[in-house]
C-alpha positions as YAML, in Angstrom:
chain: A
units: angstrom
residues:
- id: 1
  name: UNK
  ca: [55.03, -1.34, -6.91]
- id: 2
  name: UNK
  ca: [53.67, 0.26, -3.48]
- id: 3
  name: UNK
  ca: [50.62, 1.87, -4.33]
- id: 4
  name: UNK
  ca: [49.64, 4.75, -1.14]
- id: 5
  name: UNK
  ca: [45.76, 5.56, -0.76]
- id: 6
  name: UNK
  ca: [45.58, 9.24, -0.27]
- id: 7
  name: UNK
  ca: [41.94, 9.61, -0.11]
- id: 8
  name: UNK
  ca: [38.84, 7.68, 1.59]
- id: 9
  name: UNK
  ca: [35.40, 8.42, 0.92]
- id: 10
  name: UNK
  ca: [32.58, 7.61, 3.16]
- id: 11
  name: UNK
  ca: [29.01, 8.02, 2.06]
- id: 12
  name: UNK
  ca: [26.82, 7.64, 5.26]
- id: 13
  name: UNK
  ca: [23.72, 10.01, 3.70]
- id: 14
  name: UNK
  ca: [23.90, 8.27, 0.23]
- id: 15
  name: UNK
  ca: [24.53, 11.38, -2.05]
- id: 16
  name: UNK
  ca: [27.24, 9.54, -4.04]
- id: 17
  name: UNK
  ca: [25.83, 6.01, -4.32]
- id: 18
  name: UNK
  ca: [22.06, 5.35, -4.01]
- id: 19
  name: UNK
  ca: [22.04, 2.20, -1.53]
- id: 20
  name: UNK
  ca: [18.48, 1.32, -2.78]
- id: 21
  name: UNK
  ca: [19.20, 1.29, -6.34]
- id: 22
  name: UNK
  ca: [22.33, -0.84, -5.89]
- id: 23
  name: UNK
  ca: [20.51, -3.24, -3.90]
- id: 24
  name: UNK
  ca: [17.66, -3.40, -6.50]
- id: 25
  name: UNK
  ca: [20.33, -3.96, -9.55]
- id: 26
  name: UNK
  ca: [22.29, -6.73, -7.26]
- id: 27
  name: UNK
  ca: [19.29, -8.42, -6.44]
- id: 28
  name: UNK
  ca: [18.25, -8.78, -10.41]
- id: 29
  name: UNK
  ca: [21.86, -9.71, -11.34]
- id: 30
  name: UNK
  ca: [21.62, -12.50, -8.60]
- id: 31
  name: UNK
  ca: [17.80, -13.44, -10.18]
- id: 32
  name: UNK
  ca: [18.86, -13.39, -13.46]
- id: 33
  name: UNK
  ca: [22.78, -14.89, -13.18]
- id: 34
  name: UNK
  ca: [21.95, -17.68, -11.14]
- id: 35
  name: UNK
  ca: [18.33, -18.73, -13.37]
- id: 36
  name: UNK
  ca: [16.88, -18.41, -9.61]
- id: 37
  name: UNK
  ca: [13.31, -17.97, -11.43]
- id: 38
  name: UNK
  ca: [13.54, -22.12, -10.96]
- id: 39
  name: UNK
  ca: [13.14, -21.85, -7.74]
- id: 40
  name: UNK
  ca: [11.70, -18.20, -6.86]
- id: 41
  name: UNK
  ca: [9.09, -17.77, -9.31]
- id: 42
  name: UNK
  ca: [8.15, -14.06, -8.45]
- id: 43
  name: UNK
  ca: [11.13, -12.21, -9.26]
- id: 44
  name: UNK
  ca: [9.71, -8.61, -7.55]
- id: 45
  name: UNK
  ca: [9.11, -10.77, -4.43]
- id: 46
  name: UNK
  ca: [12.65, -11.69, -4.74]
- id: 47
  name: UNK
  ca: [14.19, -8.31, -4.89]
- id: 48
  name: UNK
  ca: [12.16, -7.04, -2.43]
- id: 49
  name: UNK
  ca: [13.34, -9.82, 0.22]
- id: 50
  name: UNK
  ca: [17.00, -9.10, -0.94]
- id: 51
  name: UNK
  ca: [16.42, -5.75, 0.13]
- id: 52
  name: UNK
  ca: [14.34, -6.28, 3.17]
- id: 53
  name: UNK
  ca: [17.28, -8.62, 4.49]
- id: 54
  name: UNK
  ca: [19.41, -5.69, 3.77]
- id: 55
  name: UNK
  ca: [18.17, -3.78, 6.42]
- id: 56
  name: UNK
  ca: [18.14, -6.19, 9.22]
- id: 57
  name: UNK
  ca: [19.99, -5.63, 11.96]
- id: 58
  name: UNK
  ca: [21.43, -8.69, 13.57]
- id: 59
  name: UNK
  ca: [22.16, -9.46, 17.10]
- id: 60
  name: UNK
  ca: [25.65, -9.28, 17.93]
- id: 61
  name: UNK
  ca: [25.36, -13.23, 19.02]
- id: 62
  name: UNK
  ca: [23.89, -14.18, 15.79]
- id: 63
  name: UNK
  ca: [26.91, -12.40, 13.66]
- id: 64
  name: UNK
  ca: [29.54, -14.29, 16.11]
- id: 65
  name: UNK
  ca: [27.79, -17.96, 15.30]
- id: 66
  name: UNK
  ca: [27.71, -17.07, 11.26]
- id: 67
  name: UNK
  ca: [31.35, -16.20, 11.22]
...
């Protein structure tokens, strides 16, 4: 069965989905999931990287070489 999407929804202020928060409960299912506390032992430090990387912009010739 054909299934038609009949409605898109962008949130470019975050007033549906709180971009901080979700990075914040990503980054402590990533900590926790993958026992990363071996190897990171500071798991605020951590999450606050996660995030940090986040909102990096990369050069355009960076991006080409990754993918």
């Amino acid at each position: 069965m054909l299934h038609t999407i009949d409605t898109v929804l962008f949130d470019l202020d975050q007033t549906l989905v709180d971009k901080d928060q979700s990075l914040i409960n990503v980054a402590t299912y990533q900590y926790e999931q993958f026992s990363l506390e071996r190897f990171i032992s500071d798991k605020r430090a951590f999450i606050a990287q996660f995030s940090q990387f986040n909102h990096m912009i990369m050069p355009y010739s960076t991006w080409l070489w990754i993918n």
